[in-house]
XYZ file of C-alpha atoms in Angstrom:
753
model
C 180.923 -128.798 115.298
C 178.055 -129.146 117.786
C 177.420 -126.855 120.730
C 173.816 -127.359 121.790
C 172.777 -130.204 124.165
C 169.327 -130.657 122.588
C 170.916 -131.316 119.244
C 173.136 -133.949 120.847
C 170.107 -136.168 121.505
C 169.444 -136.512 117.798
C 173.106 -137.231 117.092
C 173.331 -139.885 119.803
C 170.124 -141.558 118.628
C 171.596 -141.735 115.123
C 174.909 -143.091 116.478
C 173.104 -145.767 118.435
C 171.016 -146.835 115.426
C 173.939 -146.993 112.971
C 176.539 -148.678 115.139
C 174.129 -151.059 116.833
C 173.538 -152.764 113.466
C 177.109 -154.129 113.328
C 177.586 -154.360 117.104
C 180.612 -152.066 117.145
C 180.599 -149.318 119.682
C 181.830 -145.952 118.307
C 185.143 -144.806 119.777
C 185.369 -141.542 121.712
C 188.382 -139.263 121.513
C 189.306 -136.414 123.865
C 191.428 -133.570 122.424
C 193.065 -131.040 124.764
C 194.613 -127.904 123.276
C 197.670 -126.004 124.408
C 197.302 -122.764 126.304
C 199.859 -122.582 129.097
C 198.298 -121.966 132.504
C 194.847 -121.850 130.902
C 195.301 -125.565 130.190
C 194.527 -126.237 133.852
C 190.856 -125.768 132.858
C 191.090 -129.145 131.083
C 190.934 -130.788 134.507
C 187.356 -129.588 135.045
C 186.220 -131.187 131.779
C 187.888 -134.481 132.723
C 186.120 -134.366 136.095
C 182.753 -133.933 134.354
C 183.536 -136.914 132.080
C 184.374 -139.051 135.119
C 181.161 -138.085 136.897
C 179.184 -139.000 133.776
C 180.951 -142.370 133.536
C 182.259 -141.488 130.070
C 185.836 -142.680 129.572
C 187.397 -141.760 126.214
C 189.052 -144.428 124.100
C 191.836 -142.087 122.992
C 193.432 -138.862 124.223
C 195.573 -136.353 122.346
C 197.020 -133.081 123.544
C 199.474 -130.327 122.783
C 201.713 -128.476 125.241
C 199.787 -128.095 128.521
C 197.063 -130.234 126.989
C 199.782 -132.858 126.534
C 200.679 -132.754 130.231
C 197.095 -132.988 131.493
C 196.127 -135.502 128.799
C 199.219 -137.624 129.407
C 198.558 -137.863 133.136
C 194.916 -138.718 132.508
C 195.932 -141.383 129.987
C 198.153 -143.209 132.483
C 195.443 -143.376 135.133
C 195.448 -140.199 137.186
C 191.976 -138.966 138.111
C 190.883 -135.364 137.736
C 191.121 -134.863 141.503
C 194.675 -136.222 141.528
C 195.733 -134.026 138.603
C 194.219 -131.003 140.345
C 196.090 -131.799 143.541
C 199.317 -132.044 141.557
C 198.657 -128.762 139.719
C 197.936 -126.825 142.914
C 200.922 -128.236 144.803
C 203.495 -127.434 142.103
C 205.779 -124.456 142.638
C 205.349 -123.236 139.063
C 207.864 -120.427 139.510
C 210.542 -122.985 140.332
C 209.418 -125.524 137.715
C 209.345 -122.936 134.930
C 212.684 -121.362 135.791
C 216.225 -122.260 134.883
C 217.489 -122.038 138.447
C 218.007 -124.995 140.688
C 218.000 -124.199 144.422
C 221.343 -123.124 145.843
C 221.282 -126.064 148.251
C 221.469 -128.411 145.250
C 224.628 -126.795 143.879
C 228.035 -128.314 144.679
C 229.725 -126.341 147.438
C 232.705 -125.319 145.308
C 230.250 -123.787 142.788
C 227.923 -121.984 145.220
C 230.005 -118.812 145.350
C 229.669 -118.315 141.587
C 226.103 -119.496 141.090
C 223.092 -117.374 140.240
C 224.679 -113.906 140.195
C 224.897 -112.974 136.540
C 222.320 -111.419 134.222
C 223.609 -113.022 131.024
C 225.170 -116.461 130.597
C 226.462 -117.383 127.140
C 227.898 -120.780 126.155
C 231.447 -121.057 124.809
C 232.199 -123.796 122.267
C 235.952 -124.096 121.819
C 236.935 -120.440 121.598
C 233.663 -119.125 120.173
C 230.924 -117.535 122.228
C 227.469 -118.715 121.160
C 223.866 -118.163 122.101
C 221.739 -120.673 124.022
C 218.907 -122.456 122.178
C 216.516 -121.402 124.892
C 216.411 -119.619 128.211
C 215.370 -122.686 130.191
C 216.575 -126.284 129.961
C 213.677 -127.342 132.148
C 215.577 -129.562 134.574
C 212.948 -129.324 137.307
C 210.113 -129.788 134.818
C 211.747 -132.938 133.436
C 212.261 -134.315 136.946
C 208.599 -133.677 137.734
C 207.437 -135.437 134.558
C 209.712 -138.412 135.281
C 208.303 -138.732 138.793
C 204.668 -138.461 137.713
C 205.016 -140.969 134.856
C 207.213 -143.498 136.652
C 204.553 -146.219 136.501
C 204.792 -146.359 132.681
C 208.509 -145.830 132.046
C 208.733 -149.342 130.611
C 205.888 -148.753 128.125
C 207.304 -147.463 124.837
C 204.135 -147.750 122.750
C 201.671 -145.119 124.002
C 198.801 -147.183 122.559
C 199.477 -149.619 125.406
C 198.835 -147.017 128.099
C 195.618 -147.367 130.130
C 194.161 -144.904 127.600
C 195.945 -144.749 124.219
C 197.633 -141.367 123.978
C 199.551 -139.131 121.602
C 200.882 -135.594 121.870
C 202.129 -133.269 119.182
C 205.388 -131.346 118.820
C 206.793 -129.286 115.955
C 209.831 -130.343 113.945
C 211.462 -126.922 113.882
C 213.714 -127.924 110.966
C 210.791 -128.782 108.647
C 207.883 -126.917 110.224
C 205.811 -130.095 110.309
C 203.745 -131.433 113.204
C 205.334 -134.482 114.789
C 203.014 -137.030 116.394
C 204.669 -138.488 119.495
C 203.082 -141.854 120.264
C 206.063 -143.979 121.279
C 209.352 -143.815 123.167
C 209.715 -141.989 126.445
C 206.458 -140.463 127.701
C 208.087 -137.742 129.866
C 210.372 -136.745 126.984
C 207.439 -136.645 124.573
C 205.415 -134.390 126.881
C 208.454 -132.160 127.481
C 208.978 -131.820 123.699
C 205.318 -130.965 123.133
C 205.610 -127.921 125.405
C 209.107 -126.694 124.427
C 208.100 -123.093 123.702
C 210.761 -121.671 121.324
C 213.290 -119.277 122.930
C 211.727 -119.980 126.342
C 212.460 -123.706 126.645
C 215.343 -125.415 124.890
C 214.247 -127.797 122.102
C 214.243 -131.568 122.567
C 216.081 -133.959 120.278
C 214.081 -137.135 119.610
C 214.551 -139.687 116.827
C 216.974 -137.392 115.035
C 214.555 -134.442 115.013
C 214.769 -131.120 116.804
C 211.366 -130.612 118.435
C 209.645 -127.576 119.922
C 206.142 -126.755 121.132
C 203.457 -128.381 118.995
C 201.348 -125.255 119.385
C 203.330 -123.593 116.605
C 201.567 -125.660 113.939
C 199.029 -127.985 115.597
C 197.669 -126.585 118.839
C 194.453 -128.601 118.615
C 195.321 -132.156 117.445
C 191.968 -133.379 116.117
C 193.311 -134.949 112.924
C 195.628 -137.043 115.060
C 192.864 -138.467 117.246
C 190.755 -139.336 114.215
C 193.767 -141.155 112.774
C 193.911 -143.182 116.010
C 190.335 -144.348 115.386
C 188.043 -141.856 117.152
C 184.485 -141.707 115.762
C 183.220 -139.082 118.210
C 185.563 -136.228 119.161
C 185.254 -134.115 122.298
C 187.521 -131.109 121.940
C 188.513 -128.649 124.663
C 190.087 -125.435 123.403
C 191.691 -123.027 125.887
C 193.939 -121.014 123.610
C 193.252 -117.758 121.755
C 192.352 -116.847 118.214
C 193.953 -113.982 116.296
C 193.414 -110.496 117.686
C 191.317 -108.059 115.645
C 192.886 -105.182 113.720
C 192.128 -102.498 116.342
C 194.160 -104.402 118.969
C 197.278 -104.638 116.790
C 198.614 -101.232 117.710
C 202.156 -101.947 118.923
C 205.345 -103.668 117.838
C 204.915 -106.353 120.509
C 201.310 -107.117 119.515
C 202.313 -107.446 115.857
C 205.238 -109.743 116.639
C 203.076 -111.896 118.919
C 200.346 -112.134 116.296
C 202.892 -113.075 113.620
C 204.035 -116.044 115.683
C 200.432 -117.275 116.120
C 199.076 -116.970 112.569
C 199.891 -120.509 111.392
C 198.642 -122.106 114.605
C 195.428 -120.060 114.733
C 194.481 -120.820 111.129
C 195.141 -124.524 111.673
C 193.067 -124.534 114.884
C 190.115 -123.068 112.994
C 190.245 -126.037 110.606
C 190.629 -128.531 113.463
C 187.619 -127.110 115.320
C 185.367 -127.965 112.372
C 186.221 -131.658 112.868
C 185.053 -131.735 116.483
C 181.689 -133.216 117.452
C 181.479 -131.720 120.948
C 183.392 -128.452 121.175
C 184.055 -126.907 124.598
C 185.705 -123.541 125.170
C 185.804 -122.489 128.841
C 185.353 -118.799 129.591
C 188.943 -117.784 130.365
C 188.794 -114.117 129.493
C 191.302 -112.170 131.562
C 193.664 -115.110 132.066
C 196.983 -115.485 130.278
C 199.248 -118.397 129.385
C 201.466 -117.399 132.331
C 198.667 -117.071 134.909
C 199.832 -120.012 137.019
C 199.370 -117.956 140.190
C 195.639 -117.951 139.364
C 195.525 -121.698 138.884
C 192.697 -122.233 141.369
C 190.447 -119.733 139.580
C 191.243 -121.302 136.200
C 190.352 -124.721 137.609
C 187.009 -123.318 138.726
C 186.365 -122.025 135.211
C 187.071 -125.514 133.904
C 184.602 -127.015 136.361
C 181.958 -124.506 135.272
C 182.443 -125.485 131.634
C 182.391 -129.177 132.553
C 179.090 -128.851 134.380
C 177.525 -127.141 131.367
C 178.184 -130.333 129.412
C 177.494 -132.831 132.215
C 174.051 -133.824 130.857
C 175.518 -134.213 127.367
C 178.250 -136.509 128.649
C 175.738 -138.660 130.579
C 173.485 -138.955 127.529
C 176.412 -139.964 125.341
C 177.649 -142.498 127.899
C 174.196 -144.093 128.211
C 173.849 -144.294 124.404
C 177.276 -145.923 123.990
C 176.674 -148.507 126.728
C 173.655 -149.787 124.848
C 176.008 -150.712 122.002
C 178.943 -152.018 124.002
C 180.867 -151.591 127.268
C 182.896 -148.429 127.825
C 186.608 -148.717 128.599
C 187.710 -149.004 132.201
C 190.945 -147.354 133.256
C 193.167 -149.174 135.711
C 196.124 -147.097 136.803
C 199.384 -148.997 137.067
C 200.886 -149.228 140.572
C 203.396 -146.570 141.554
C 206.341 -147.482 143.744
C 208.307 -145.206 146.014
C 211.450 -147.369 146.144
C 213.200 -149.548 143.580
C 215.839 -152.280 143.621
C 218.210 -151.022 140.927
C 219.812 -153.937 139.091
C 221.535 -151.872 136.392
C 222.379 -148.217 135.791
C 222.606 -147.040 132.186
C 224.063 -143.621 131.335
C 223.222 -142.049 127.971
C 224.341 -138.839 126.269
C 227.772 -138.573 127.914
C 230.848 -137.921 125.787
C 233.345 -136.036 127.958
C 232.622 -137.876 131.185
C 232.732 -141.620 131.673
C 229.693 -143.481 132.961
C 231.685 -144.677 135.964
C 232.619 -141.123 136.895
C 228.992 -140.002 136.635
C 227.891 -142.857 138.894
C 230.582 -141.910 141.390
C 229.522 -138.247 141.458
C 225.930 -139.395 141.985
C 227.031 -141.854 144.671
C 224.925 -144.672 143.228
C 225.673 -148.270 142.363
C 223.880 -151.337 141.109
C 222.212 -153.685 143.556
C 220.929 -151.000 145.916
C 217.400 -149.921 146.798
C 216.734 -146.268 145.994
C 213.672 -144.190 146.759
C 212.406 -141.583 144.309
C 213.657 -138.818 146.593
C 217.101 -140.402 146.682
C 217.216 -140.748 142.895
C 216.247 -137.108 142.403
C 218.714 -136.026 145.067
C 221.500 -137.882 143.223
C 220.399 -136.239 139.972
C 220.647 -132.892 141.769
C 224.176 -133.799 142.891
C 225.102 -134.285 139.253
C 223.508 -131.047 138.016
C 225.031 -129.189 140.945
C 228.548 -129.874 139.656
C 227.704 -127.518 136.730
C 229.280 -130.042 134.325
C 225.822 -130.963 133.033
C 223.000 -128.764 131.769
C 220.384 -131.415 132.240
C 219.894 -134.942 133.527
C 216.688 -136.977 133.350
C 215.833 -140.430 134.568
C 213.523 -143.345 133.805
C 212.938 -146.531 135.770
C 212.348 -149.586 133.591
C 211.027 -152.816 135.072
C 213.073 -156.007 134.744
C 211.045 -158.586 136.668
C 211.322 -157.803 140.391
C 214.252 -155.467 139.711
C 214.587 -152.228 137.793
C 216.969 -150.590 135.364
C 217.733 -146.931 136.064
C 218.248 -144.995 132.827
C 219.939 -141.625 133.192
C 220.157 -139.365 130.159
C 222.558 -136.451 130.510
C 223.189 -133.321 128.498
C 226.715 -132.099 129.046
C 227.444 -128.416 129.528
C 229.291 -126.407 126.888
C 233.099 -126.158 127.009
C 232.818 -122.885 128.842
C 230.588 -119.983 129.780
C 230.805 -116.221 129.536
C 228.765 -114.457 132.200
C 228.071 -110.742 132.538
C 226.309 -108.549 135.101
C 226.163 -104.899 136.143
C 225.823 -103.310 139.555
C 225.562 -100.071 141.457
C 225.960 -99.458 145.161
C 226.011 -96.044 146.829
C 228.914 -97.248 148.982
C 230.926 -98.842 146.165
C 229.857 -97.014 142.978
C 229.055 -98.590 139.605
C 230.690 -101.544 137.897
C 230.437 -104.459 135.479
C 231.170 -108.047 136.460
C 232.303 -110.665 133.975
C 233.322 -114.282 134.300
C 234.813 -116.862 131.966
C 234.629 -120.491 133.059
C 236.111 -123.466 131.219
C 235.641 -127.123 132.063
C 238.353 -129.708 131.409
C 240.910 -127.191 130.160
C 244.444 -128.666 130.205
C 243.300 -131.637 132.329
C 240.071 -133.658 132.599
C 237.712 -133.055 135.524
C 238.941 -129.529 136.081
C 237.522 -126.018 136.211
C 239.283 -122.852 135.103
C 237.720 -119.632 136.337
C 238.527 -116.008 135.562
C 236.272 -113.480 137.261
C 236.707 -109.722 137.288
C 234.897 -106.545 138.278
C 235.436 -103.381 136.233
C 234.681 -100.690 138.779
C 236.167 -98.099 141.067
C 236.766 -100.979 143.485
C 238.281 -103.426 141.000
C 238.518 -107.151 141.753
C 240.024 -110.140 139.980
C 239.949 -113.847 140.732
C 241.786 -116.511 138.732
C 241.640 -120.135 139.865
C 242.230 -123.609 138.539
C 240.428 -126.441 140.343
C 241.314 -130.079 139.652
C 239.112 -132.808 141.066
C 241.095 -135.712 142.484
C 240.441 -139.114 143.991
C 238.726 -142.216 142.597
C 235.310 -140.688 143.280
C 236.372 -137.123 142.522
C 235.548 -136.300 146.135
C 238.397 -133.844 146.680
C 239.873 -130.934 144.814
C 243.111 -128.987 144.542
C 242.769 -125.318 143.673
C 245.591 -123.017 142.638
C 244.887 -119.352 142.085
C 245.010 -115.786 143.267
C 242.697 -112.940 144.259
C 243.332 -109.270 143.624
C 241.237 -106.385 144.886
C 241.497 -102.634 145.078
C 239.425 -100.549 147.443
C 239.320 -97.398 149.494
C 240.238 -98.159 153.086
C 239.304 -95.475 155.639
C 241.149 -94.907 158.904
C 239.073 -93.434 161.722
C 239.781 -92.111 165.179
C 236.453 -92.146 166.938
C 233.918 -90.964 164.403
C 236.422 -88.817 162.543
C 237.990 -90.159 159.362
C 241.649 -89.130 159.520
C 242.751 -90.630 156.211
C 241.718 -92.763 153.292
C 244.081 -95.316 151.778
C 244.073 -96.662 148.265
C 244.488 -100.341 149.132
C 245.719 -103.105 146.825
C 245.435 -106.688 148.004
C 247.039 -109.687 146.255
C 246.555 -113.234 147.525
C 248.086 -116.267 145.729
C 246.993 -119.549 147.312
C 246.961 -123.336 147.144
C 243.896 -125.058 148.586
C 242.985 -128.693 149.151
C 239.334 -129.284 150.024
C 236.646 -131.939 150.150
C 234.125 -132.013 147.280
C 232.267 -135.077 148.504
C 229.356 -133.268 150.132
C 226.907 -130.986 148.386
C 226.493 -128.395 151.128
C 229.615 -128.959 153.199
C 233.343 -128.700 152.625
C 236.521 -128.674 154.698
C 240.176 -128.318 153.903
C 243.299 -126.244 154.180
C 245.016 -123.381 152.363
C 248.590 -122.187 152.136
C 248.658 -118.564 151.096
C 250.651 -115.397 150.671
C 249.044 -112.017 151.279
C 250.476 -108.828 149.863
C 248.940 -105.450 150.632
C 250.004 -102.003 149.562
C 248.424 -98.913 151.080
C 248.814 -95.431 149.638
C 247.270 -92.518 151.567
C 245.162 -90.399 149.223
C 243.142 -88.210 151.594
C 243.738 -86.909 155.122
C 246.506 -86.070 157.541
C 248.674 -89.120 156.846
C 249.248 -88.055 153.242
C 251.838 -85.555 154.500
C 253.770 -88.147 156.502
C 253.276 -91.610 154.951
C 254.089 -92.333 151.321
C 253.341 -96.052 151.247
C 252.764 -99.046 153.527
C 253.558 -102.556 152.315
C 252.717 -105.743 154.137
C 253.458 -109.417 153.402
C 252.039 -112.405 155.276
C 252.729 -116.113 154.922
C 250.014 -118.211 156.489
C 248.081 -121.455 156.732
C 244.301 -121.637 157.039
C 242.161 -124.614 158.025
C 238.437 -124.281 157.395
C 235.051 -125.988 157.523
C 231.996 -124.557 155.749
C 228.320 -125.452 155.411
C 225.614 -123.719 153.363
C 222.061 -124.961 152.757
C 220.396 -121.672 151.740
C 217.679 -122.142 149.141
C 218.912 -119.239 146.986
C 221.792 -116.736 146.882
C 219.717 -113.580 147.428
C 216.849 -113.124 149.859
C 217.074 -116.747 151.021
C 213.958 -117.980 152.781
C 215.337 -121.011 154.585
C 218.560 -122.830 155.339
C 221.749 -122.543 157.381
C 225.202 -121.143 156.777
C 228.181 -121.946 158.954
C 231.868 -121.411 158.533
C 234.790 -121.705 160.882
C 238.484 -121.170 160.242
C 241.793 -121.162 162.064
C 244.452 -118.994 160.474
C 248.072 -119.063 161.558
C 250.244 -116.317 160.075
C 253.829 -117.506 160.415
C 255.722 -114.590 159.018
C 254.719 -110.932 158.808
C 256.928 -108.326 157.198
C 256.036 -104.682 157.008
C 257.668 -101.785 155.173
C 256.600 -98.198 155.692
C 257.890 -95.344 153.570
C 257.628 -91.997 155.336
C 258.387 -88.433 154.310
C 260.386 -86.486 156.907
C 260.364 -82.747 156.514
C 262.003 -80.005 158.552
C 263.048 -76.433 157.977
C 266.196 -77.552 156.177
C 265.188 -80.531 153.958
C 262.707 -83.233 153.013
C 263.833 -86.829 152.976
C 262.397 -90.319 152.553
C 262.615 -92.790 155.422
C 261.995 -96.521 154.941
C 261.157 -98.552 158.044
C 261.306 -102.365 157.800
C 259.632 -104.263 160.586
C 259.066 -107.927 161.463
C 255.724 -108.228 163.207
C 255.046 -111.061 165.628
C 253.225 -114.103 164.188
C 249.578 -114.307 165.158
C 246.599 -116.641 165.112
C 243.033 -115.711 164.147
C 239.991 -117.873 164.835
C 236.733 -117.054 163.062
C 233.267 -118.560 163.319
C 229.947 -117.505 161.839
C 226.543 -119.156 162.041
C 223.372 -118.021 160.260
C 220.031 -119.749 160.586
C 216.950 -118.843 158.559
C 213.645 -120.080 159.872
C 210.655 -119.901 157.550
C 207.653 -119.054 159.715
C 205.215 -119.277 156.811
C 205.127 -118.669 153.069
C 205.624 -114.936 153.571
C 207.725 -114.499 156.701
C 211.264 -115.656 157.433
C 213.477 -114.933 160.445
C 217.233 -114.761 159.937
C 219.567 -114.892 162.929
C 223.320 -114.527 162.599
C 226.161 -114.709 165.123
C 229.766 -114.073 164.161
C 232.969 -113.901 166.212
C 236.649 -113.243 165.538
C 239.343 -114.073 168.097
C 242.881 -112.936 167.347
C 246.217 -112.681 169.113
C 246.818 -109.392 167.321
C 247.280 -106.549 169.767
C 246.757 -102.833 169.339
C 246.437 -101.534 165.794
C 249.765 -101.449 163.990
C 250.748 -100.607 160.441
C 249.631 -104.044 159.177
C 246.034 -102.865 159.311
C 244.745 -105.298 156.671
C 245.357 -108.156 159.122
C 242.697 -106.696 161.386
C 238.935 -106.779 160.932
C 236.956 -103.864 159.524
C 233.387 -103.449 160.745
C 230.735 -101.167 159.295
C 228.613 -100.339 156.289
C 225.832 -102.000 154.341
C 227.973 -103.838 151.761
C 231.685 -103.614 152.630
C 233.837 -104.996 149.791
C 237.320 -105.897 150.968
C 239.272 -108.559 152.791
C 238.437 -109.017 156.502
C 235.298 -106.879 156.413
C 231.871 -107.409 157.909
C 228.755 -105.282 157.674
C 227.280 -103.306 160.544
C 224.204 -101.274 159.719
C 224.356 -97.853 161.348
C 228.076 -97.237 160.783
C 229.990 -95.892 157.805
C 231.625 -98.264 155.353
C 234.515 -100.041 157.155
C 234.380 -97.446 159.936
C 235.764 -99.557 162.783
C 239.010 -101.545 162.885
C 239.513 -104.157 165.591
C 241.443 -107.392 166.267
C 238.446 -109.069 167.953
C 234.706 -108.704 167.787
C 231.394 -110.442 168.318
C 228.498 -109.508 166.040
C 224.866 -110.582 166.251
C 222.144 -109.785 163.748
C 218.399 -110.444 163.647
C 216.349 -109.891 160.469
C 212.611 -110.237 159.927
C 212.050 -110.688 156.196
C 208.518 -110.410 154.813
C 207.660 -111.164 151.180
C 204.880 -108.698 150.353
C 204.296 -110.146 146.886
C 206.448 -112.509 144.851
C 210.115 -111.424 145.146
C 209.248 -108.070 146.773
C 210.526 -107.876 150.342
C 210.500 -105.606 153.342
C 212.979 -106.420 156.098
C 213.463 -105.073 159.612
C 216.899 -105.558 161.151
C 218.854 -105.058 164.360
C 222.582 -105.701 164.782
C 224.886 -105.617 167.793
C 228.694 -105.589 167.869
C 230.964 -106.015 170.909
C 234.788 -105.880 171.094
C 235.033 -107.109 174.688
C 232.620 -109.953 175.324
C 232.498 -112.886 174.983
C 236.117 -112.832 173.698
C 237.453 -111.874 177.115
C 236.010 -115.085 178.532
C 238.418 -117.120 176.409
C 241.662 -115.233 177.013
C 242.965 -111.871 178.092
C 242.658 -109.382 175.294
C 244.114 -105.951 174.960
C 241.139 -103.678 175.362
C 240.807 -100.457 173.483
C 237.887 -98.334 172.374
C 237.869 -99.828 168.900
C 234.263 -98.892 168.132
C 234.672 -95.119 167.959
C 235.192 -94.629 171.677
C 232.849 -97.478 172.616
C 233.248 -101.173 173.344
C 229.836 -102.134 172.006
C 227.288 -100.665 169.639
C 223.709 -101.323 168.592
C 222.151 -100.439 165.246
C 218.809 -101.004 163.599
C 217.279 -100.436 160.201
C 214.774 -101.283 157.521
C 215.215 -102.376 153.917
C 212.946 -102.600 150.886
C 214.128 -105.090 148.293
C 213.208 -106.741 145.030
C 214.803 -109.946 143.794
C 214.797 -109.055 140.090
C 216.172 -111.057 137.126
C 218.838 -108.354 136.868
C 219.958 -108.808 140.429
C 218.744 -107.750 143.863
C 217.545 -104.153 144.175
C 217.302 -102.639 147.632
C 217.005 -99.366 149.461
C 218.067 -99.525 153.092
C 218.074 -97.123 156.050
C 219.850 -97.675 159.356
C 220.846 -95.836 162.511
C 223.278 -96.385 165.365
C 221.542 -95.870 168.718
C 224.377 -93.578 169.884
C 224.558 -91.433 166.763
C 222.038 -88.956 165.379
C 222.803 -89.634 161.723
C 220.520 -91.836 159.621
C 222.499 -93.737 156.988
C 221.039 -94.914 153.682
C 222.126 -97.243 150.922
C 220.918 -98.014 147.405
C 222.037 -101.291 145.854
C 221.236 -102.605 142.378
C 222.505 -105.665 140.560
C 224.777 -108.646 141.114
C 228.106 -108.264 142.877
C 231.402 -110.114 142.467
């Protein structure tokens, strides 16, 4: 192992003398170790090689070294690899979450709001093989390597290449030098428990760094006579640093790899170890600084590389790398689906909206892949484009989701108390192309949702859903700012819905539903007079909805729109009262048929991303109803107020108490400035305005009353501090109504039903 440039001169002179005798130029190999984010330093070494005119004959790499080495081997320059590395959203790539706007509309409501998701196989709950399937990472690798998808022998790449993975069943290093290049690279960096393993050639493969983090033996086996090795990983920590359970466990996992790397280092002719002290394998946010460290190390060896290149040219020409052309659009002659068992290839093509004989751009292909993943029927889908003369074959390899999933989350809200959410979802139960969902919230304000969705139509572009919702909540009744009573409210809503499932972010359809509510006064004046109020509605709802938010919580861009027309055809009300006088107490039951009514609702939210840190969210919402003054069927009206109201027909208004105002009509406008201080830590300033007169009165005559606590309009403002944690959003909010002295606060933690 040589480190000193002056000593290189003697070595190169010897190389030139020995190899010149038989006219064979010695072969140069470049070995790039694993190291996570620290592997970005490899780019600086490659740049120094390019500047010296020294192109290696072979490249090997492990994990991140496999990514950088693989891209270099297919013709990317150091500058191009750097541009790619700095433009990647590593947080998104190295997460298991696809953006909300890539999830099918019928799945958006249930997506991304659980702490734990466990697969169900048959009736048994299992554990996932890894936290991350790496869908976005696989898509990125497919895009970057598209020029060589039809090359199965990696020795035929512009620079012969191999990467190393670990066969987790045998503990042996597995040299990956043929097959699918993006799959090979993905297998080489499949960190156990973090990334799911990759199945290739009948083997279950994980990160090669477990046993061979520095693949020098492999490059010598390819034919390298001179080995340049770049090592960016860490050796074992000394005894005095092993002072905790975590440090001991981490060290235990690295022992085999570290000992092997020590042996591999001894086989290297030019050994380079950039100074990366202070950087970790997860330091992707410091990618630019790591790249600079790589450039510094590369420049230290620039003279050595030039000397070696000059010596080798005297024996024979150095290899020239010619990158293969990359296309942005392809004429797809055939579509091949692999890995599907439960779903037919034709059905998959229909859900992706693709067919043979069409020209598809890369963006369109990836968008169609997203359509497929967004159905939640598939854990992963990758693609390759294989040349067939002037046309191309599109290969799509899918990994189907488990039979079902068990999801669990916890939450606390100072308005709604503490609770635990759970969900059980089954696919294809009873009938194919169906989803069975049971979702419940164990809390003071209990909720339950059971639904069965069956996709219909030749392209599965519509769905029929049969189910019911149940919720229990405290429902206050105010006069002005004084709470007269609190009801214990039960709501039960069986329904039948037909809706479009053709579009990813848009749906429309209709619902026939029954609504049953039962109110029992528990606090206040009405407890002496009213025993129970029961209400039953029969109605039809037509709706249209659109949602392109990038994520469920603290979205930074996108739009949300929904509009509905609800016609309640039959309303029956029963009130049980207690009549007391000086002689006796008796029960009086009053049955009442309430006039049918129509309610129109519309809401539009637009989020504009000013820059990487600042987003502006504007929301306008309006309810128009033919309901008159408040009657006993109060759950048909709208409740306004609170930070996180949790009941039917409720909307938030910061500055008021939870569900403080009840009204048949209202217009609400909200403006939020959301600033991301550091990653996932937000501060938001907000103002909201509610009006029960205008603009509703412009459309038709409404019965005016002082529904907003003696007012017809109110203005509130507030501020919120929030953190989008893996355990759910955490926020502390403060708000005030301009006409009230009281400052209201709210603490919210966790995912909500």
